[in-house]
Amino acid sequence: MFDLVIFDCDGVLIDSEIISARMLIAELARLGVHIDLDYVARHFLGRSYPTVMAQIRREFGLDLPPEFEANYRDRLLAEFTKSLRIMPGVADVLGALACPWCVATSSSPRRADMSLDLVGLRTAVGPRLFTASQVANGKPAPDLFLFAARQMQIDPARTLVIEDSLTGVRAALAAGMQVWRFTGGSHFGGRLDPDPPDATPHRRFDAFADFFHFAPDLKGAA
């Protein structure tokens, strides 16, 4: 059914979104901007840093200072070194896939590199890591997923995307790809609203232990 699987990184391969959300909330509070986890989930999940800046400017009338991004990323990566964990079952799935796979993320190259290295996945991913810095428009535009498929030399119509955010689901659908929404990250915390009509995945699942139950043809020979 598929010739390529594209994995999002944060909230899919690594259980990082709850750490990122809490850190962003704390950093914005230093500037007098007070938001909560639900706000982060609605407006920032799966989006790049420029989108975060634009949202803060639009809603709170604040231009984040030039040093905000670097300070936030430094504190976040320091927290990652203490708290970041690989998503349960991910390593087994990646090791058993019968088709090519890659990673496409809205994270910066530095953050993606460090995150994957911390959980022991950087070597496995190798050069098959694609970030929003390589395309004109980040998610929910289809650019990143189309770029990844093009680099992997696979037809988008034969590509499966694994995403956790509605932003990522929209991007995958716009790219003409199938998309499964993974909902097992700790940032969901048991809160999962119905999928909106414009971001309805082809499937939902909450444990990578179930991955090959849905697509047994994707599993290679033991």
Coordinates of N, CA and C in Angstrom, one line a residue:
M1 N 0.8 -1.2 0.0 CA 0.0 0.0 0.0 C 0.9 1.3 0.0
F2 N 2.0 1.2 0.7 CA 2.9 2.4 0.8 C 4.3 2.1 0.4
D3 N 5.0 3.1 -0.2 CA 6.4 2.9 -0.5 C 7.3 3.8 0.4
L4 N 6.6 4.6 1.2 CA 7.4 5.5 2.1 C 6.6 5.8 3.3
V5 N 7.2 5.9 4.5 CA 6.5 6.4 5.7 C 7.3 7.6 6.2
I6 N 6.6 8.7 6.3 CA 7.2 9.9 6.9 C 6.7 10.1 8.3
F7 N 7.7 10.2 9.2 CA 7.3 10.4 10.6 C 7.6 11.9 11.0
D8 N 6.6 12.5 11.7 CA 6.9 13.7 12.4 C 7.8 13.4 13.5
C9 N 8.5 14.3 14.1 CA 9.4 14.0 15.2 C 8.8 14.3 16.6
D10 N 8.6 15.6 16.9 CA 8.1 15.9 18.2 C 6.6 15.4 18.4
G11 N 6.4 14.7 19.5 CA 5.1 14.1 19.8 C 4.8 12.9 19.0
V12 N 5.8 12.4 18.2 CA 5.6 11.1 17.5 C 6.8 10.2 17.8
L13 N 7.9 10.6 17.4 CA 9.1 9.7 17.7 C 9.6 10.0 19.1
I14 N 9.5 11.2 19.6 CA 9.9 11.6 20.9 C 8.8 12.3 21.7
D15 N 8.8 12.0 23.0 CA 7.7 12.6 23.8 C 8.1 13.9 24.3
S16 N 8.2 14.9 23.4 CA 8.7 16.2 23.7 C 7.7 17.3 23.8
E17 N 6.5 17.2 23.3 CA 5.7 18.3 23.2 C 5.2 18.9 24.6
I18 N 5.1 18.0 25.6 CA 4.6 18.5 26.9 C 5.8 19.3 27.5
I19 N 7.0 18.9 27.2 CA 8.2 19.7 27.8 C 8.3 21.0 27.1
S20 N 8.1 21.0 25.7 CA 8.2 22.3 25.0 C 7.1 23.2 25.4
A21 N 5.9 22.7 25.6 CA 4.7 23.6 25.9 C 5.0 24.2 27.3
R22 N 5.4 23.4 28.2 CA 5.6 24.0 29.6 C 6.7 25.0 29.6
M23 N 7.7 24.8 28.8 CA 8.9 25.7 28.8 C 8.4 27.0 28.1
L24 N 7.7 26.9 27.0 CA 7.2 28.1 26.3 C 6.3 28.9 27.2
I25 N 5.4 28.3 27.9 CA 4.5 29.0 28.8 C 5.3 29.8 29.8
A26 N 6.3 29.1 30.4 CA 7.1 29.8 31.4 C 7.9 31.0 30.8
E27 N 8.5 30.8 29.6 CA 9.3 31.9 29.0 C 8.4 33.0 28.6
L28 N 7.2 32.8 28.1 CA 6.3 33.9 27.7 C 5.8 34.6 29.0
A29 N 5.6 33.9 30.1 CA 5.1 34.5 31.3 C 6.2 35.5 31.8
R30 N 7.4 35.3 31.5 CA 8.5 36.3 31.9 C 8.2 37.7 31.2
L31 N 7.5 37.6 30.0 CA 7.3 38.8 29.3 C 5.9 39.3 29.5
G32 N 5.1 38.7 30.4 CA 3.8 39.2 30.7 C 2.7 38.6 29.9
V33 N 3.1 37.5 29.1 CA 2.1 36.8 28.2 C 1.7 35.5 28.9
H34 N 0.5 35.4 29.3 CA 0.0 34.3 30.1 C -0.9 33.4 29.2
I35 N -0.5 32.2 29.0 CA -1.2 31.2 28.2 C -1.2 29.9 29.0
D36 N -2.0 28.9 28.5 CA -2.0 27.6 29.1 C -1.8 26.5 28.1
L37 N -1.8 25.3 28.6 CA -1.5 24.1 27.7 C -2.5 24.0 26.5
D38 N -3.8 24.3 26.8 CA -4.8 24.3 25.8 C -4.5 25.3 24.7
Y39 N -4.0 26.5 25.1 CA -3.7 27.5 24.1 C -2.6 27.0 23.2
V40 N -1.5 26.5 23.8 CA -0.4 26.0 23.1 C -0.9 24.9 22.1
A41 N -1.7 24.0 22.5 CA -2.2 22.9 21.7 C -3.0 23.5 20.5
R42 N -3.8 24.5 20.7 CA -4.6 25.0 19.6 C -3.8 25.8 18.6
H43 N -2.8 26.6 19.1 CA -2.1 27.5 18.2 C -0.7 27.2 17.8
F44 N 0.0 26.4 18.6 CA 1.4 26.2 18.3 C 1.8 24.8 18.0
L45 N 1.0 23.8 18.3 CA 1.4 22.4 18.2 C 1.7 22.1 16.7
G46 N 2.9 21.6 16.4 CA 3.2 21.3 15.0 C 3.7 22.4 14.2
R47 N 3.8 23.6 14.7 CA 4.1 24.8 13.9 C 5.5 25.3 14.2
S48 N 6.1 26.0 13.3 CA 7.4 26.5 13.4 C 7.5 27.8 14.3
Y49 N 8.7 28.2 14.7 CA 8.9 29.3 15.5 C 8.3 30.6 14.9
P50 N 8.5 30.9 13.6 CA 8.0 32.1 13.1 C 6.4 32.2 13.2
T51 N 5.8 31.1 13.2 CA 4.3 31.1 13.4 C 4.0 31.4 14.8
V52 N 4.8 30.9 15.7 CA 4.6 31.3 17.1 C 4.7 32.8 17.3
M53 N 5.8 33.4 16.7 CA 6.0 34.8 16.8 C 4.8 35.6 16.3
A54 N 4.3 35.2 15.1 CA 3.2 35.9 14.5 C 2.0 35.8 15.3
Q55 N 1.7 34.7 15.9 CA 0.5 34.6 16.8 C 0.6 35.4 18.0
I56 N 1.8 35.5 18.6 CA 1.9 36.3 19.8 C 1.8 37.8 19.4
R57 N 2.3 38.2 18.3 CA 2.2 39.6 17.9 C 0.8 39.9 17.6
R58 N 0.1 39.0 16.9 CA -1.3 39.3 16.5 C -2.3 39.3 17.7
E59 N -2.1 38.4 18.7 CA -3.1 38.3 19.8 C -2.7 39.2 21.0
F60 N -1.4 39.4 21.2 CA -1.0 40.1 22.4 C -0.3 41.4 22.1
G61 N -0.1 41.7 20.9 CA 0.5 43.0 20.5 C 2.0 43.1 20.9
L62 N 2.7 41.9 21.0 CA 4.0 41.9 21.5 C 5.0 41.3 20.4
D63 N 6.0 42.1 20.1 CA 7.1 41.5 19.3 C 8.1 40.9 20.2
L64 N 8.3 39.6 20.1 CA 9.2 38.9 20.9 C 10.6 39.5 20.7
P65 N 11.4 39.7 21.7 CA 12.7 40.3 21.5 C 13.7 39.4 20.8
P66 N 14.7 39.9 20.1 CA 15.5 39.1 19.3 C 16.2 37.9 20.0
E67 N 16.4 38.1 21.3 CA 17.1 37.0 22.0 C 16.2 36.0 22.6
F68 N 14.9 36.2 22.4 CA 13.9 35.2 23.0 C 14.1 33.8 22.4
E69 N 14.2 33.7 21.1 CA 14.3 32.4 20.5 C 15.5 31.6 21.0
A70 N 16.6 32.3 21.0 CA 17.9 31.6 21.4 C 17.8 31.2 22.9
N71 N 17.3 32.1 23.7 CA 17.2 31.8 25.1 C 16.2 30.6 25.4
Y72 N 15.0 30.7 24.7 CA 14.0 29.6 24.8 C 14.6 28.3 24.4
R73 N 15.3 28.3 23.2 CA 15.8 27.0 22.7 C 16.9 26.5 23.6
D74 N 17.8 27.3 24.2 CA 18.8 26.9 25.1 C 18.3 26.2 26.3
R75 N 17.3 26.9 26.9 CA 16.6 26.3 28.1 C 15.9 25.0 27.8
L76 N 15.2 25.0 26.6 CA 14.5 23.8 26.3 C 15.4 22.6 26.1
L77 N 16.5 22.8 25.3 CA 17.4 21.7 25.1 C 18.1 21.3 26.4
A78 N 18.3 22.2 27.3 CA 18.9 21.8 28.6 C 17.9 20.9 29.3
E79 N 16.6 21.2 29.2 CA 15.6 20.4 29.9 C 15.5 19.1 29.2
F80 N 15.6 19.1 27.8 CA 15.6 17.8 27.1 C 16.6 16.8 27.6
T81 N 17.8 17.3 27.9 CA 18.9 16.5 28.4 C 18.5 15.7 29.6
K82 N 17.6 16.3 30.4 CA 17.2 15.7 31.7 C 15.9 14.8 31.5
S83 N 15.0 15.3 30.6 CA 13.7 14.7 30.7 C 13.2 14.0 29.4
L84 N 13.9 14.2 28.3 CA 13.3 13.7 27.0 C 13.4 12.2 26.9
R85 N 12.3 11.6 26.4 CA 12.2 10.2 26.3 C 11.7 9.8 24.9
I86 N 12.2 8.7 24.4 CA 11.7 8.2 23.1 C 10.3 7.7 23.3
M87 N 9.4 7.7 22.3 CA 8.1 7.2 22.4 C 8.1 5.7 22.5
P88 N 7.4 5.1 23.4 CA 7.4 3.7 23.6 C 7.1 3.0 22.3
G89 N 7.9 2.0 21.9 CA 7.6 1.2 20.7 C 8.1 1.7 19.4
V90 N 8.6 2.9 19.4 CA 9.0 3.5 18.1 C 10.2 2.8 17.6
A91 N 11.2 2.5 18.4 CA 12.4 1.9 17.9 C 12.1 0.5 17.2
D92 N 11.2 -0.2 17.8 CA 10.8 -1.5 17.2 C 10.2 -1.3 15.9
V93 N 9.3 -0.3 15.7 CA 8.7 -0.1 14.4 C 9.7 0.4 13.4
L94 N 10.5 1.3 13.7 CA 11.5 1.8 12.8 C 12.4 0.6 12.3
G95 N 12.8 -0.2 13.2 CA 13.7 -1.4 12.9 C 13.0 -2.4 12.1
A96 N 11.7 -2.5 12.1 CA 11.0 -3.6 11.4 C 10.3 -3.1 10.1
L97 N 10.4 -1.8 9.7 CA 9.7 -1.4 8.5 C 10.3 -2.0 7.3
A98 N 9.4 -2.4 6.4 CA 9.9 -3.1 5.1 C 10.1 -2.1 4.0
C99 N 9.7 -0.8 4.2 CA 9.8 0.2 3.2 C 10.7 1.3 3.7
P100 N 11.2 2.2 2.9 CA 11.9 3.4 3.3 C 11.1 4.3 4.2
W101 N 11.8 5.0 5.1 CA 11.2 5.9 6.0 C 12.1 7.1 6.2
C102 N 11.5 8.2 6.6 CA 12.3 9.4 6.9 C 11.5 10.3 8.0
V103 N 12.1 11.4 8.4 CA 11.6 12.3 9.4 C 11.4 13.7 8.8
A104 N 10.2 14.3 9.0 CA 10.0 15.6 8.5 C 9.4 16.4 9.7
T105 N 10.1 17.5 10.1 CA 9.7 18.2 11.4 C 9.7 19.7 11.2
S106 N 8.9 20.3 12.0 CA 8.9 21.8 12.1 C 10.0 22.3 13.0
S107 N 10.7 21.4 13.7 CA 11.8 21.9 14.6 C 12.9 22.4 13.8
S108 N 13.8 23.2 14.4 CA 15.0 23.6 13.8 C 16.0 22.4 13.7
P109 N 16.9 22.5 12.7 CA 17.9 21.4 12.6 C 18.6 21.1 13.8
R110 N 19.0 22.2 14.6 CA 19.8 22.0 15.8 C 18.9 21.2 16.8
R111 N 17.7 21.6 17.0 CA 16.8 20.9 18.0 C 16.5 19.5 17.6
A112 N 16.3 19.3 16.3 CA 16.0 17.9 15.8 C 17.2 17.0 16.0
D113 N 18.3 17.5 15.6 CA 19.6 16.7 15.7 C 19.8 16.3 17.2
M114 N 19.7 17.3 18.1 CA 20.0 17.0 19.5 C 18.9 16.1 20.1
S115 N 17.7 16.3 19.8 CA 16.6 15.5 20.3 C 16.7 14.0 19.9
L116 N 17.0 13.8 18.6 CA 17.1 12.5 18.1 C 18.3 11.8 18.7
D117 N 19.4 12.6 18.9 CA 20.6 12.0 19.5 C 20.4 11.6 20.9
L118 N 19.6 12.4 21.7 CA 19.4 12.1 23.1 C 18.6 10.8 23.3
V119 N 17.7 10.5 22.4 CA 16.9 9.3 22.5 C 17.5 8.1 21.7
G120 N 18.7 8.3 21.1 CA 19.4 7.2 20.4 C 18.9 6.9 19.0
L121 N 18.3 7.9 18.4 CA 17.7 7.7 17.0 C 18.5 8.4 15.9
R122 N 19.4 9.2 16.3 CA 20.1 10.1 15.2 C 20.8 9.2 14.2
T123 N 21.5 8.2 14.6 CA 22.2 7.4 13.7 C 21.2 6.6 12.8
A124 N 20.1 6.1 13.3 CA 19.2 5.4 12.5 C 18.5 6.3 11.5
V125 N 18.3 7.6 11.8 CA 17.7 8.5 10.9 C 18.7 8.9 9.8
G126 N 19.9 9.1 10.1 CA 20.9 9.4 9.2 C 20.6 10.7 8.4
P127 N 20.8 10.7 7.1 CA 20.5 11.9 6.3 C 19.0 12.1 6.0
R128 N 18.2 11.2 6.4 CA 16.8 11.3 6.1 C 16.0 12.1 7.1
L129 N 16.6 13.3 7.5 CA 15.9 14.2 8.4 C 15.7 15.5 7.6
F130 N 14.4 15.9 7.5 CA 14.1 17.1 6.7 C 13.3 18.1 7.7
T131 N 13.7 19.3 7.6 CA 13.1 20.3 8.5 C 12.4 21.5 7.8
A132 N 11.6 22.2 8.5 CA 10.9 23.3 7.9 C 11.9 24.4 7.3
S133 N 13.1 24.4 7.8 CA 14.1 25.4 7.3 C 14.4 25.2 5.8
Q134 N 14.0 24.0 5.3 CA 14.4 23.7 3.9 C 13.3 24.0 2.9
V135 N 12.2 24.5 3.4 CA 11.1 24.9 2.5 C 10.6 26.3 2.7
A136 N 9.8 26.8 1.8 CA 9.3 28.2 1.9 C 8.2 28.3 2.9
N137 N 7.4 27.3 3.0 CA 6.2 27.4 3.9 C 6.1 26.1 4.8
G138 N 6.0 26.4 6.1 CA 5.9 25.3 7.0 C 4.5 24.7 7.1
K139 N 4.3 23.7 7.9 CA 3.0 23.1 8.1 C 2.1 24.2 8.6
P140 N 0.8 24.3 8.1 CA 0.0 23.3 7.5 C 0.2 23.2 5.9
A141 N 1.0 24.0 5.4 CA 1.3 23.9 3.9 C 1.9 22.5 3.7
P142 N 1.7 22.0 2.5 CA 2.3 20.7 2.2 C 3.7 20.6 1.8
D143 N 4.4 21.8 1.8 CA 5.7 21.9 1.2 C 6.7 20.9 1.8
L144 N 6.7 20.8 3.2 CA 7.8 19.9 3.8 C 7.6 18.5 3.5
F145 N 6.3 18.0 3.5 CA 6.1 16.6 3.2 C 6.4 16.3 1.7
L146 N 6.0 17.2 0.8 CA 6.3 17.0 -0.6 C 7.8 17.1 -0.8
F147 N 8.5 17.9 -0.1 CA 10.0 18.0 -0.2 C 10.6 16.7 0.2
A148 N 10.1 16.1 1.3 CA 10.7 14.9 1.9 C 10.4 13.7 0.9
A149 N 9.2 13.7 0.3 CA 8.9 12.6 -0.7 C 9.8 12.8 -1.9
R150 N 10.0 14.0 -2.3 CA 10.9 14.2 -3.5 C 12.3 13.8 -3.2
Q151 N 12.8 14.1 -2.1 CA 14.2 13.7 -1.7 C 14.3 12.2 -1.6
M152 N 13.2 11.6 -1.2 CA 13.3 10.1 -1.1 C 12.9 9.4 -2.4
Q153 N 12.5 10.3 -3.4 CA 12.1 9.8 -4.7 C 10.9 8.8 -4.7
I154 N 9.9 9.2 -3.9 CA 8.7 8.4 -3.8 C 7.5 9.3 -4.2
D155 N 6.5 8.7 -4.8 CA 5.3 9.4 -5.2 C 4.5 9.7 -3.9
P156 N 4.1 11.0 -3.8 CA 3.3 11.4 -2.6 C 2.1 10.5 -2.4
A157 N 1.5 10.1 -3.5 CA 0.3 9.2 -3.3 C 0.6 7.9 -2.7
R158 N 1.8 7.5 -2.7 CA 2.2 6.2 -2.1 C 2.9 6.4 -0.8
T159 N 2.6 7.5 -0.1 CA 3.3 7.9 1.1 C 2.3 7.9 2.3
L160 N 2.8 7.4 3.4 CA 2.0 7.5 4.7 C 2.7 8.4 5.6
V161 N 2.0 9.3 6.2 CA 2.5 10.3 7.2 C 2.0 9.9 8.6
I162 N 2.9 9.9 9.6 CA 2.5 9.7 11.0 C 2.7 11.1 11.7
E163 N 1.6 11.6 12.1 CA 1.5 13.0 12.7 C 0.8 13.0 14.0
D164 N 1.0 13.9 14.9 CA 0.2 14.0 16.1 C -0.6 15.3 16.1
S165 N -0.2 16.3 15.4 CA -0.9 17.6 15.4 C -1.9 17.7 14.3
L166 N -2.9 18.5 14.5 CA -3.9 18.8 13.4 C -3.2 19.6 12.3
T167 N -2.2 20.4 12.7 CA -1.5 21.2 11.7 C -0.7 20.2 10.7
G168 N -0.1 19.2 11.3 CA 0.5 18.2 10.5 C -0.4 17.4 9.7
V169 N -1.6 17.0 10.2 CA -2.6 16.3 9.5 C -3.0 17.1 8.3
R170 N -3.2 18.4 8.5 CA -3.6 19.2 7.3 C -2.6 19.3 6.3
A171 N -1.3 19.3 6.7 CA -0.2 19.4 5.7 C -0.1 18.1 4.9
A172 N -0.3 17.0 5.6 CA -0.2 15.7 4.9 C -1.4 15.5 3.9
L173 N -2.6 15.9 4.3 CA -3.7 15.8 3.4 C -3.5 16.8 2.2
A174 N -3.0 18.0 2.5 CA -2.8 18.9 1.3 C -1.7 18.3 0.4
A175 N -0.8 17.5 0.9 CA 0.2 16.9 0.0 C -0.3 15.7 -0.7
G176 N -1.6 15.3 -0.5 CA -2.1 14.1 -1.2 C -1.7 12.8 -0.6
M177 N -1.3 12.8 0.6 CA -0.8 11.6 1.3 C -1.8 11.0 2.3
Q178 N -1.7 9.8 2.6 CA -2.4 9.2 3.7 C -1.8 9.7 5.0
V179 N -2.6 9.8 6.0 CA -2.0 10.3 7.3 C -2.7 9.6 8.4
W180 N -1.9 9.1 9.4 CA -2.4 8.5 10.6 C -2.0 9.4 11.7
R181 N -3.0 9.7 12.6 CA -2.7 10.6 13.7 C -2.4 9.8 15.0
F182 N -1.2 10.0 15.5 CA -0.7 9.3 16.7 C -1.1 10.2 17.9
T183 N -1.8 9.6 18.9 CA -2.4 10.3 20.0 C -1.9 9.8 21.3
G184 N -0.7 9.1 21.3 CA -0.2 8.6 22.5 C 0.8 9.4 23.3
G185 N 1.1 10.6 22.8 CA 2.0 11.5 23.5 C 1.4 12.0 24.8
S186 N 2.3 12.3 25.7 CA 1.8 12.8 27.0 C 1.2 14.2 27.0
H187 N 1.5 14.9 25.9 CA 0.8 16.2 25.8 C -0.7 16.2 25.6
F188 N -1.2 15.0 25.1 CA -2.6 14.9 25.0 C -3.3 14.8 26.4
G189 N -2.7 14.1 27.3 CA -3.1 14.1 28.7 C -4.6 13.6 28.8
G190 N -5.0 12.7 27.9 CA -6.4 12.3 28.0 C -7.4 13.2 27.3
R191 N -6.9 14.4 26.8 CA -7.8 15.4 26.2 C -7.6 15.2 24.7
L192 N -8.7 14.8 24.0 CA -8.6 14.7 22.6 C -10.0 15.1 22.0
D193 N -10.1 16.2 21.4 CA -11.3 16.7 20.8 C -11.6 16.0 19.5
P194 N -12.8 16.0 19.0 CA -13.1 15.4 17.7 C -12.3 16.0 16.6
D195 N -11.8 15.3 15.6 CA -11.1 15.9 14.5 C -12.0 16.8 13.7
P196 N -11.5 18.0 13.3 CA -12.3 18.9 12.5 C -12.4 18.3 11.1
P197 N -13.4 18.7 10.3 CA -13.6 18.2 8.9 C -12.3 18.4 8.0
D198 N -11.6 19.5 8.2 CA -10.4 19.7 7.4 C -9.2 19.1 7.9
A199 N -9.2 18.3 9.0 CA -8.0 17.7 9.5 C -8.4 16.3 10.1
T200 N -9.1 15.6 9.3 CA -9.5 14.2 9.7 C -8.6 13.2 9.1
P201 N -7.8 12.5 10.0 CA -6.8 11.6 9.5 C -7.5 10.3 9.0
H202 N -6.8 9.5 8.3 CA -7.3 8.2 7.8 C -7.4 7.2 8.9
R203 N -6.6 7.4 9.9 CA -6.7 6.5 11.1 C -6.1 7.2 12.3
R204 N -6.6 6.9 13.5 CA -5.9 7.3 14.8 C -5.4 6.1 15.5
F205 N -4.3 6.2 16.2 CA -3.8 5.1 17.0 C -3.0 5.8 18.2
D206 N -2.9 5.1 19.3 CA -2.3 5.7 20.5 C -1.2 4.9 21.0
A207 N -0.7 3.8 20.3 CA 0.4 3.0 20.8 C 1.1 2.4 19.5
F208 N 2.4 2.6 19.5 CA 3.2 2.0 18.4 C 3.2 0.5 18.4
A209 N 2.8 -0.1 19.5 CA 2.7 -1.6 19.6 C 1.6 -2.0 18.6
D210 N 0.7 -1.1 18.2 CA -0.4 -1.5 17.3 C -0.1 -1.2 15.9
F211 N 1.0 -0.5 15.6 CA 1.3 0.0 14.3 C 1.1 -1.0 13.2
F212 N 1.7 -2.2 13.3 CA 1.7 -3.2 12.2 C 0.4 -4.0 12.2
H213 N -0.5 -3.8 13.2 CA -1.8 -4.4 13.2 C -2.6 -3.8 12.1
F214 N -2.4 -2.5 11.9 CA -3.1 -1.7 10.9 C -2.6 -1.9 9.5
A215 N -1.3 -2.1 9.4 CA -0.6 -2.2 8.1 C 0.4 -3.3 8.1
P216 N 0.0 -4.6 8.2 CA 0.9 -5.7 8.3 C 1.9 -5.8 7.1
D217 N 1.5 -5.3 6.0 CA 2.4 -5.3 4.8 C 3.6 -4.4 5.0
L218 N 3.6 -3.5 5.9 CA 4.7 -2.6 6.2 C 5.8 -3.3 7.0
K219 N 5.5 -4.4 7.5 CA 6.5 -5.1 8.4 C 7.4 -6.0 7.6
G220 N 8.7 -5.9 7.8 CA 9.6 -6.7 7.0 C 9.7 -8.1 7.6
A221 N 10.3 -9.0 6.9 CA 10.5 -10.4 7.4 C 11.4 -10.4 8.7
A222 N 11.0 -11.2 9.6 CA 11.8 -11.3 10.9 C 13.2 -11.9 10.6

